[in-house]
GROMACS .gro file of C-alpha atoms in nm:
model
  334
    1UNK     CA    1   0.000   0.000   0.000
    2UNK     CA    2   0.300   0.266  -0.085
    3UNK     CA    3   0.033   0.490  -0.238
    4UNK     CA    4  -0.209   0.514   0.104
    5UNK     CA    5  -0.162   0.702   0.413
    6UNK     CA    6  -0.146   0.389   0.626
    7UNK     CA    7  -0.307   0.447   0.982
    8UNK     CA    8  -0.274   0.155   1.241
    9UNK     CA    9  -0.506   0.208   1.535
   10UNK     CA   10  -0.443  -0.004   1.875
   11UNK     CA   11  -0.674  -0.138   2.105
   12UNK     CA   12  -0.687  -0.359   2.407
   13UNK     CA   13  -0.984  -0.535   2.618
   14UNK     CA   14  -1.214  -0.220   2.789
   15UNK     CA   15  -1.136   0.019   2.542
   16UNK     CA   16  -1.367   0.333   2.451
   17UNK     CA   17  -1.511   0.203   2.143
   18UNK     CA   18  -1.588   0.547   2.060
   19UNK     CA   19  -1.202   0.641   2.018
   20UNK     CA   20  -1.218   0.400   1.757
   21UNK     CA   21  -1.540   0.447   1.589
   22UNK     CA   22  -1.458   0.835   1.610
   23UNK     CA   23  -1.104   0.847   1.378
   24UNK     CA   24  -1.223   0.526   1.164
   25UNK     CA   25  -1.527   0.723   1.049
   26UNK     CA   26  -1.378   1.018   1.028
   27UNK     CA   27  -1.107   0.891   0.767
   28UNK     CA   28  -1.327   0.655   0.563
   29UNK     CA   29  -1.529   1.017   0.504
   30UNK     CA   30  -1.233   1.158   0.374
   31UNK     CA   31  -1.140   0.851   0.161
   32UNK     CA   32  -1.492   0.861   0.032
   33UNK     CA   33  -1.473   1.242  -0.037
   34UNK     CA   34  -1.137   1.180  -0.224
   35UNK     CA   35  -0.858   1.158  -0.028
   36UNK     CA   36  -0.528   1.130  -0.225
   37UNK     CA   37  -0.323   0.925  -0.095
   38UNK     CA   38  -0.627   0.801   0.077
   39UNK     CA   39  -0.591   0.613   0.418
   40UNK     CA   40  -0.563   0.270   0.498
   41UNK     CA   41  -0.727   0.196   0.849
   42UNK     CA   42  -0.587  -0.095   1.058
   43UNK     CA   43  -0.734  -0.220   1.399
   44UNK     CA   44  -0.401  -0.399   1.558
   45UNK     CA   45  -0.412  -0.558   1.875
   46UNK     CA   46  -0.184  -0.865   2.082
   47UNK     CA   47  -0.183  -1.174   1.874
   48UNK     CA   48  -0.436  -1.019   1.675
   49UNK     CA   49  -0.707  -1.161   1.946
   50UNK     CA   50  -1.033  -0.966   1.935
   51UNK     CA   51  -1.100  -0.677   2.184
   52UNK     CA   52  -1.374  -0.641   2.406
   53UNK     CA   53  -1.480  -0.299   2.424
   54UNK     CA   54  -1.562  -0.154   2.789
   55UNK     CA   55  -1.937  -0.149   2.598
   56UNK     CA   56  -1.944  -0.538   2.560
   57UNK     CA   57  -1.893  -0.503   2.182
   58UNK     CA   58  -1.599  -0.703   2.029
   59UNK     CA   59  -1.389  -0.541   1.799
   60UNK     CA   60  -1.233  -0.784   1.527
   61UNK     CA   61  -0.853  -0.714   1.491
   62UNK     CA   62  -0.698  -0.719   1.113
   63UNK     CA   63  -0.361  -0.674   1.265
   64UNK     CA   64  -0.158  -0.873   1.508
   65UNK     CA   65   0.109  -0.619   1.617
   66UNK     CA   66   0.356  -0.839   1.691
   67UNK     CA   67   0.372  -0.907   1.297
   68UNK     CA   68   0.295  -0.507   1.164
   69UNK     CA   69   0.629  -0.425   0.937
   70UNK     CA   70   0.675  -0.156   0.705
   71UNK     CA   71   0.646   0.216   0.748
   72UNK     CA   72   0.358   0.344   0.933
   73UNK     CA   73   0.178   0.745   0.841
   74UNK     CA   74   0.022   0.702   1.181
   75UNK     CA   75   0.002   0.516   1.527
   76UNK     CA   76  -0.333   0.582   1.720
   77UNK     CA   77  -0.348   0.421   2.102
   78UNK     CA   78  -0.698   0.456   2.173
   79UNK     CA   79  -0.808   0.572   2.555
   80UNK     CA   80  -1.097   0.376   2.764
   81UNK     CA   81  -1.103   0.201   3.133
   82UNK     CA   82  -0.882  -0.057   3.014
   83UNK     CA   83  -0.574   0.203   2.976
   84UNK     CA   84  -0.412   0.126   3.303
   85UNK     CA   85  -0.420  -0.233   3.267
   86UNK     CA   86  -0.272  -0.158   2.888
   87UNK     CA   87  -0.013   0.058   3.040
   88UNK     CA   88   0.143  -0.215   3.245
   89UNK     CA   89   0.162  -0.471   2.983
   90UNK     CA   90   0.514  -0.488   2.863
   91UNK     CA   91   0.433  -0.684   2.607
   92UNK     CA   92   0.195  -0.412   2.438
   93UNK     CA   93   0.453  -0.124   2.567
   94UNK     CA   94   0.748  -0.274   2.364
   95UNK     CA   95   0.528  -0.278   2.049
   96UNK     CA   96   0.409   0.060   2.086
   97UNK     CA   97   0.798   0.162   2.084
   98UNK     CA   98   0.864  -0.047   1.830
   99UNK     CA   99   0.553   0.062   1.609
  100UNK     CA  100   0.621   0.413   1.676
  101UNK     CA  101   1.003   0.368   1.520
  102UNK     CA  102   0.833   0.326   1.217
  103UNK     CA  103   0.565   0.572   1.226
  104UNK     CA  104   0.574   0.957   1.087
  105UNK     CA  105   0.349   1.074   1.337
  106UNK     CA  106   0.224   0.936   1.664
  107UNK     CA  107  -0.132   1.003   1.843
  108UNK     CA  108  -0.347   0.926   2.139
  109UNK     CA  109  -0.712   0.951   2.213
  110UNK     CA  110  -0.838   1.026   2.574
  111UNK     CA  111  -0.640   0.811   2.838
  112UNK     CA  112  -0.471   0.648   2.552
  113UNK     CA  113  -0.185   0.890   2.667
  114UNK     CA  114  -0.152   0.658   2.946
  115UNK     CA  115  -0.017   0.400   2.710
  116UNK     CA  116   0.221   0.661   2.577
  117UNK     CA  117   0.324   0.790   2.884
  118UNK     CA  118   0.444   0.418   2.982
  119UNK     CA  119   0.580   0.331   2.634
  120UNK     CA  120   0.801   0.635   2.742
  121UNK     CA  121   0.727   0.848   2.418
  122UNK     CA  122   0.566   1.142   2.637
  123UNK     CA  123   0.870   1.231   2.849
  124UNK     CA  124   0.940   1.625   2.801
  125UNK     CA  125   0.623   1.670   2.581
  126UNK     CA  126   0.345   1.879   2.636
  127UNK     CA  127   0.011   1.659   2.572
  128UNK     CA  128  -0.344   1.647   2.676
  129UNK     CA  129  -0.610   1.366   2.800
  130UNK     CA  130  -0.927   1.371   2.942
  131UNK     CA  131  -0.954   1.613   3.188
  132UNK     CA  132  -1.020   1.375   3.503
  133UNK     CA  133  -0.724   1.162   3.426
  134UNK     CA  134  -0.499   1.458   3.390
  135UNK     CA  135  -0.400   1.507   3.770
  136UNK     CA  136  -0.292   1.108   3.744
  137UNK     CA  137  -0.120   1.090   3.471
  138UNK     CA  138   0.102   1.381   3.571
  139UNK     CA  139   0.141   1.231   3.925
  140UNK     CA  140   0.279   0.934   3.748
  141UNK     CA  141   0.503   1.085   3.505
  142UNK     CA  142   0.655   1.365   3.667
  143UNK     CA  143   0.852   1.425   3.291
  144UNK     CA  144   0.541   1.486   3.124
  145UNK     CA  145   0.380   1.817   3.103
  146UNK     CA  146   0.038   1.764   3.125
  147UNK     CA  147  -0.234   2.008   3.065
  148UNK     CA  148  -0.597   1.885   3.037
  149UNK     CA  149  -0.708   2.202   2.909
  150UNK     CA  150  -0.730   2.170   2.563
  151UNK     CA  151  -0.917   1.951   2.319
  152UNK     CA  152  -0.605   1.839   2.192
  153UNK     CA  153  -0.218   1.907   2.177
  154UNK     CA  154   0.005   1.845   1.903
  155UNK     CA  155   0.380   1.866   2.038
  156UNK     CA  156   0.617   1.754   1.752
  157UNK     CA  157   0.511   1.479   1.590
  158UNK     CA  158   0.333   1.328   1.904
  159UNK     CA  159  -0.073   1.401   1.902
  160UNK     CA  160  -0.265   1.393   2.238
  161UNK     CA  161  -0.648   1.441   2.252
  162UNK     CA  162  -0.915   1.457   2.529
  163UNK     CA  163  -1.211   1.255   2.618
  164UNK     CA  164  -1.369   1.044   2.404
  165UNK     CA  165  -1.542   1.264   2.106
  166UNK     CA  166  -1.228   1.506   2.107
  167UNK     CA  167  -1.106   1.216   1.882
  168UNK     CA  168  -1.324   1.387   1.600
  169UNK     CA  169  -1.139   1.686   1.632
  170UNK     CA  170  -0.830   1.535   1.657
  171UNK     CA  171  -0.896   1.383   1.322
  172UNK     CA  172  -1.020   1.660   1.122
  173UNK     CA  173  -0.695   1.829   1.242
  174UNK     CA  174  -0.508   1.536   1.101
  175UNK     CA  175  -0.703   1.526   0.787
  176UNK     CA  176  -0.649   1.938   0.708
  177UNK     CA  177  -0.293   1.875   0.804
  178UNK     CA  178  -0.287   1.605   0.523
  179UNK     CA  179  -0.536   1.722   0.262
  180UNK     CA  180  -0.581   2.107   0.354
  181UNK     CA  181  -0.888   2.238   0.500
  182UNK     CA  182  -1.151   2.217   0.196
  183UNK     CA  183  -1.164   1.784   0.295
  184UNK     CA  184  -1.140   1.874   0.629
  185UNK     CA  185  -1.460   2.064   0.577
  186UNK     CA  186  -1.617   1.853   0.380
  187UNK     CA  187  -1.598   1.537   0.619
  188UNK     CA  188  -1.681   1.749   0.933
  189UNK     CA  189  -2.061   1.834   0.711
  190UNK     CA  190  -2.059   1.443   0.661
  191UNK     CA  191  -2.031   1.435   1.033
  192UNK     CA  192  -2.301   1.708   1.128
  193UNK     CA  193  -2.056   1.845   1.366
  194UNK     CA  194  -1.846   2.135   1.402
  195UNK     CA  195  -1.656   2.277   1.097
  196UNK     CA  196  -1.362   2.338   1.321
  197UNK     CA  197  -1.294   2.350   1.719
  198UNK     CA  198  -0.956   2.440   1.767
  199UNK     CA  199  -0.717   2.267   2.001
  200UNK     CA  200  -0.713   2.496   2.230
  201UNK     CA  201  -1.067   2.532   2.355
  202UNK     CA  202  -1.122   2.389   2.706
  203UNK     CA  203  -1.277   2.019   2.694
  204UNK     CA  204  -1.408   2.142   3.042
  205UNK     CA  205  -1.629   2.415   2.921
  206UNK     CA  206  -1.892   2.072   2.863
  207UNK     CA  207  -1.975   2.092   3.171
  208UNK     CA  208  -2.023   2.458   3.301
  209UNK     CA  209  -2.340   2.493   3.118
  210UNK     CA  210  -2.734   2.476   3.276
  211UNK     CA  211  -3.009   2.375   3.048
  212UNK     CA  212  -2.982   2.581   2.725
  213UNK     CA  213  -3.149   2.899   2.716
  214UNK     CA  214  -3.474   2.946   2.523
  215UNK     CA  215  -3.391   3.285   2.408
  216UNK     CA  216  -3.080   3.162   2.093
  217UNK     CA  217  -2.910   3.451   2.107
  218UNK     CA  218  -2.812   3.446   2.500
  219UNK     CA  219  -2.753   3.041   2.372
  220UNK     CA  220  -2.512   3.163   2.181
  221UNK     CA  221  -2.300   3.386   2.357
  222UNK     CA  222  -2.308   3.129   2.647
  223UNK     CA  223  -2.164   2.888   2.410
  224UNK     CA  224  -1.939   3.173   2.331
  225UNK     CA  225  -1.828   3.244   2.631
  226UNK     CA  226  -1.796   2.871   2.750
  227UNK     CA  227  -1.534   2.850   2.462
  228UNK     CA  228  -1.352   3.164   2.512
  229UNK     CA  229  -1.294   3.185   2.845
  230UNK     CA  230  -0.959   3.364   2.810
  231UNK     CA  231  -1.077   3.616   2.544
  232UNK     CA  232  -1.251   3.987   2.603
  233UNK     CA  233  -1.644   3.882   2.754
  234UNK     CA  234  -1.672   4.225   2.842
  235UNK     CA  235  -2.097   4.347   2.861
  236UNK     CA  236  -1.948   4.566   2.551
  237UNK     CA  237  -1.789   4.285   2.334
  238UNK     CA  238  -2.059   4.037   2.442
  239UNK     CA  239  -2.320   4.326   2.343
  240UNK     CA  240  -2.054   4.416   1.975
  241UNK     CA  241  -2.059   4.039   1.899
  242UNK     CA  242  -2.476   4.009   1.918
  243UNK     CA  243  -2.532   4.352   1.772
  244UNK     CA  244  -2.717   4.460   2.031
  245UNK     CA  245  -2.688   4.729   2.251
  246UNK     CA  246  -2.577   4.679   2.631
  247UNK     CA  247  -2.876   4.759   2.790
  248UNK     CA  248  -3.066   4.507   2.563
  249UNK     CA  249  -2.794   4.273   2.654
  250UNK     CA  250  -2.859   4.306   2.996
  251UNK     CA  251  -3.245   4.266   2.965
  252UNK     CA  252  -3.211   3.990   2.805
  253UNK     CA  253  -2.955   3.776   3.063
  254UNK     CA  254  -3.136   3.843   3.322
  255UNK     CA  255  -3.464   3.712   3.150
  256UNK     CA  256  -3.322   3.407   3.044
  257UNK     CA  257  -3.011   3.376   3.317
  258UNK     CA  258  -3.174   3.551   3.630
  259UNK     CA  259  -2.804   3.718   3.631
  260UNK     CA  260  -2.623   4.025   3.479
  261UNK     CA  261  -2.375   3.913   3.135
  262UNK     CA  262  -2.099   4.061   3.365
  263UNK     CA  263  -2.171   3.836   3.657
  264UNK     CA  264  -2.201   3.532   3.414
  265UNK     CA  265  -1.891   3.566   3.301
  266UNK     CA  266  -1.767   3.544   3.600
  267UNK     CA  267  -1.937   3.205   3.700
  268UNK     CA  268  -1.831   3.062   3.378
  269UNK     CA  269  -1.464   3.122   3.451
  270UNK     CA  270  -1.470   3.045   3.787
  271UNK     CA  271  -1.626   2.744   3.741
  272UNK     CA  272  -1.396   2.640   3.476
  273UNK     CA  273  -1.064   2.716   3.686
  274UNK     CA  274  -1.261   2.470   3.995
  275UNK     CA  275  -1.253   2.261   3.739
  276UNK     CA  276  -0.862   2.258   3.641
  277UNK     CA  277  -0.747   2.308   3.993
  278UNK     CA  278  -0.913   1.969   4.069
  279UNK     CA  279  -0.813   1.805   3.740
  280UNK     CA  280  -0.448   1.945   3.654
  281UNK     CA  281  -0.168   2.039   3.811
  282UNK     CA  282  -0.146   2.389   3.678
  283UNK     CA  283  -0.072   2.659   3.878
  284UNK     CA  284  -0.263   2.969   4.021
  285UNK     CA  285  -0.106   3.189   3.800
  286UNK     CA  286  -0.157   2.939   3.496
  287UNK     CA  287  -0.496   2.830   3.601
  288UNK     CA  288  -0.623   3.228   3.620
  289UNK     CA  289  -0.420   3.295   3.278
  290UNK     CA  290  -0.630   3.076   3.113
  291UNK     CA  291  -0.944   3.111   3.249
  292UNK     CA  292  -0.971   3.505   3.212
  293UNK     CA  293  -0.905   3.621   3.518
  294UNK     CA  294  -0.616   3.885   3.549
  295UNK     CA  295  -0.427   3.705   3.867
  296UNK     CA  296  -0.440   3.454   4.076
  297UNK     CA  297  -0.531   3.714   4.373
  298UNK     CA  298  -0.826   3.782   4.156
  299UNK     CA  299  -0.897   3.414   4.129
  300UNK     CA  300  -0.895   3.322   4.497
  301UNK     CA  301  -1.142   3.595   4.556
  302UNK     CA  302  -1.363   3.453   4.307
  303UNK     CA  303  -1.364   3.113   4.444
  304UNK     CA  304  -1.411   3.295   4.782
  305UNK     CA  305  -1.746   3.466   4.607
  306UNK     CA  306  -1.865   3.178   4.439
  307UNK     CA  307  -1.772   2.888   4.663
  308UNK     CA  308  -1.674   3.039   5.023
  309UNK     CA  309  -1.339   2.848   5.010
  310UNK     CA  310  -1.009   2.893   4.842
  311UNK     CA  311  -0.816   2.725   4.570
  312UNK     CA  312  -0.586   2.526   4.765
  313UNK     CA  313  -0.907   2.423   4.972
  314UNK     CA  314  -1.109   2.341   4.626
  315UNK     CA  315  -0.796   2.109   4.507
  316UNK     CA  316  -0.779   1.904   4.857
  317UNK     CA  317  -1.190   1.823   4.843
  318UNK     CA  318  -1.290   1.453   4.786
  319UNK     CA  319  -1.562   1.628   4.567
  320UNK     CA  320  -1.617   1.925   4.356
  321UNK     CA  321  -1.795   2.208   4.565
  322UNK     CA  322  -2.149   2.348   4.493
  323UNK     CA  323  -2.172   2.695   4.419
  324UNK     CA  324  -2.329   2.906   4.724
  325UNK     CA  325  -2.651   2.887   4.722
  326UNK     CA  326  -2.742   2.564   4.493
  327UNK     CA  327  -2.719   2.201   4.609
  328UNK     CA  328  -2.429   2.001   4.619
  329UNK     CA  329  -2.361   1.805   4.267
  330UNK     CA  330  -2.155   1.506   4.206
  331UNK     CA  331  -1.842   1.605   4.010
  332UNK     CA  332  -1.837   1.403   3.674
  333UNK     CA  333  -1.681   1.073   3.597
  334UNK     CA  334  -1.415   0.964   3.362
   0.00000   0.00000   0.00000
C-alpha cells in the first residue's frame, strides 16, 4: 500500500469504542470524499485476538502487532477504562515503541496517553487527555507536562487528545494537516458536527453549562463564552458580537439567566478554573491565565465569592464544591 496514508489504530480489552469508531469514520469520510493518498485503516491488537470494548462489543482485529512491518503514516493508542491495565503490559509497551520507530506521526485519544506515557514516548512533551485523568497521569510521570485544558495538543510529531469525542477533532486536524482544509470541511458536514474546534478550547467548558437557554441569542453567547474563556467577555464585546446594545444585553440575561452578562462571566470562569485546579496540576497563576481572570489574587477571591473556600481548599476536596446557594452536585466521571 505505498500509495495510502497507512493508519494503524491499537486497542486492548475495555477500550472506549468510541475512540475507535470516532477516527475510523472520520477517515473513511475523507477517503470517500477523495482523499489522495487516501488512508488505509488498521485495527491492531496482541496476537491479533479480538477486543472487548468496555461497551461489551468485540472489535475484530486485522492486525496482530507483533507481525505489523513496514512504514507506518500514523500510530493511534486509543483511551478507555482498560488504559491502566494496557499501560502495564510490557508486552503491548514494547510494540508501541517499536511501532512508533516506524511511524511519521504518533497520536493518542483520551487516556490512551496513558499508554504513551508508559511506552516512554511522552517524556518532556506537552500533551493532553481527558480532563479527570490529567491530575494522574502527571502524578505518574513527573517528565510529562500535562495540561488537560485543551481539546487536543500536538507537540512535535506526538498528538494527544481529550475525552472520548475530542477524537473527532483530533482527526479533522489530522485530515487538514494532510489534505488542507476544503476535505477537512467537507468530512466534518458528513459528520453534522463542528466545521472546526480548535485545540485549544477547554474540553471542560462541557460541563459549566445549565439547560440551554430558550432565548438563541443568550444560547449563543453562552456557548461563546464557555469556549472563550480567556478572550474579552466584556458586557461591551458580548453586546458588539450580538449587535445589540448593552442595555438590551442586559435585559435579556437576566430574563433568560436571572443574572447580569458581567456576573455570568464570572461564574463561567470560575467554574472552569474549579474545574482545572481539581483536574491538573497547573498553577494559580496558569490556572487564572487561562481562564480570564487577570491574577491569581483575583482568582482566589472569586472562588471565595462563588464557593466560600479557596483554591488550595477546592484542590484538597474529595468532591467538587457546589456553588453558594445551589445544592451540592456530584463532580463528573471519567
Amino acid at each position: 500500500m505505498d500509495n495510502h496514508r497507512r493508519m494503524l489504530i491499537i486497542a486492548y480489552d475495555d477500550a472506549q469504542i468510541l475512540d475507535v469508531a470516532c477516527p475510523s469514520g472520520a477517515l473513511d469520510i475523507a477517503n470517500r470524499y477523495g482523499a489522495e493518498p487516501p488512508y488505509s485503516i488498521e485495527l491492531g491488537t496482541l496476537g491479533r485476538r479480538a477486543a472487548r470494548s468496555s461497551a461489551g462489543i468485540v472489535m475484530g482485529a486485522g492486525q496482530g502487532l507483533e507481525t505489523v512491518a513496514g512504514r507506518l503514516d500514523t500510530l493511534l493508542v486509543v483511551g478507555g477504562i482498560g488504559c491502566e491495565g494496557a499501560a502495564s503490559d510490557e508486552r503491548l509497551l514494547g510494540q508501541v515503541r517499536r511501532l512508533a520507530g516506524l511511524s511519521r506521526r504518533v497520536a493518542s485519544v483520551c487516556t490512551g496517553a496513558y499508554v504513551l506515557a508508559a511506552a516512554g514516548l511522552l517524556d518532556h512533551r506537552r500533551v493532553t487527555t481527558h480532563w479527570g485523568w490529567g491530575k494522574r497521569l502527571a502524578e505518574r510521570h513527573p517528565t510529562v507536562a500535562v495540561d488537560v485544558a485543551p481539546l487536543y495538543i500536538r507537540d512535535g510529531n506526538v498528538y494527544t487528545s481529550a475525552g472520548v469525542t475530542s477524537a473527532l477533532d483530533l482527526t479533522l486536524a489530522l485530515i487538514e494537516d494532510d489534505h488542507g482544509p476544503t476535505l477537512a470541511r467537507a468530512v466534518a458536514r458528513e459528520l453534522v458536527t463542528h466545521l472546526h474546534r480548535p485545540a485549544d478550547q477547554a474540553q471542560i467548558s462541557m460541563f459549566l453549562a445549565a439547560p440551554p437557554p430558550e432565548d438563541r441569542l443568550v444560547r449563543d453567547l453562552v456557548g461563546h463564552i464557555a469556549g472563550h474563556l480567556a478572550e474579552d467577555l466584556t458586557p461591551a464585546a458580548l453586546a458588539a458580537r450580538a449587535g445589540v446594545s448593552r442595555r438590551h444585553l442586559t435585559r435579556l440575561f437576566t430574563a433568560q439567566l436571572g443574572t447580569t452578562p458581567a456576573r455570568a462571566v464570572r461564574g463561567a470562569r470560575t467554574e472552569a478554573a474549579a474545574h482545572l485546579v481539581r483536574s491538573s496540576g497547573l498553577s494559580m497563576t496558569a490556572i487564572a491565565r487561562r481562564c480570564g481572570f487577570g491574577s491569581a489574587e483575583t482568582l482566589r477571591q472569586a472562588f471565595l465569592d462563588h464557593y466560600g473556600v479557596t483554591g488550595d481548599r477546592i484542590r484538597r476536596m474529595p468532591d467538587m464544591p457546589a456553588a453558594r446557594g445551589t445544592p451540592k452536585q456530584q463532580t463528573p466521571g471519567p
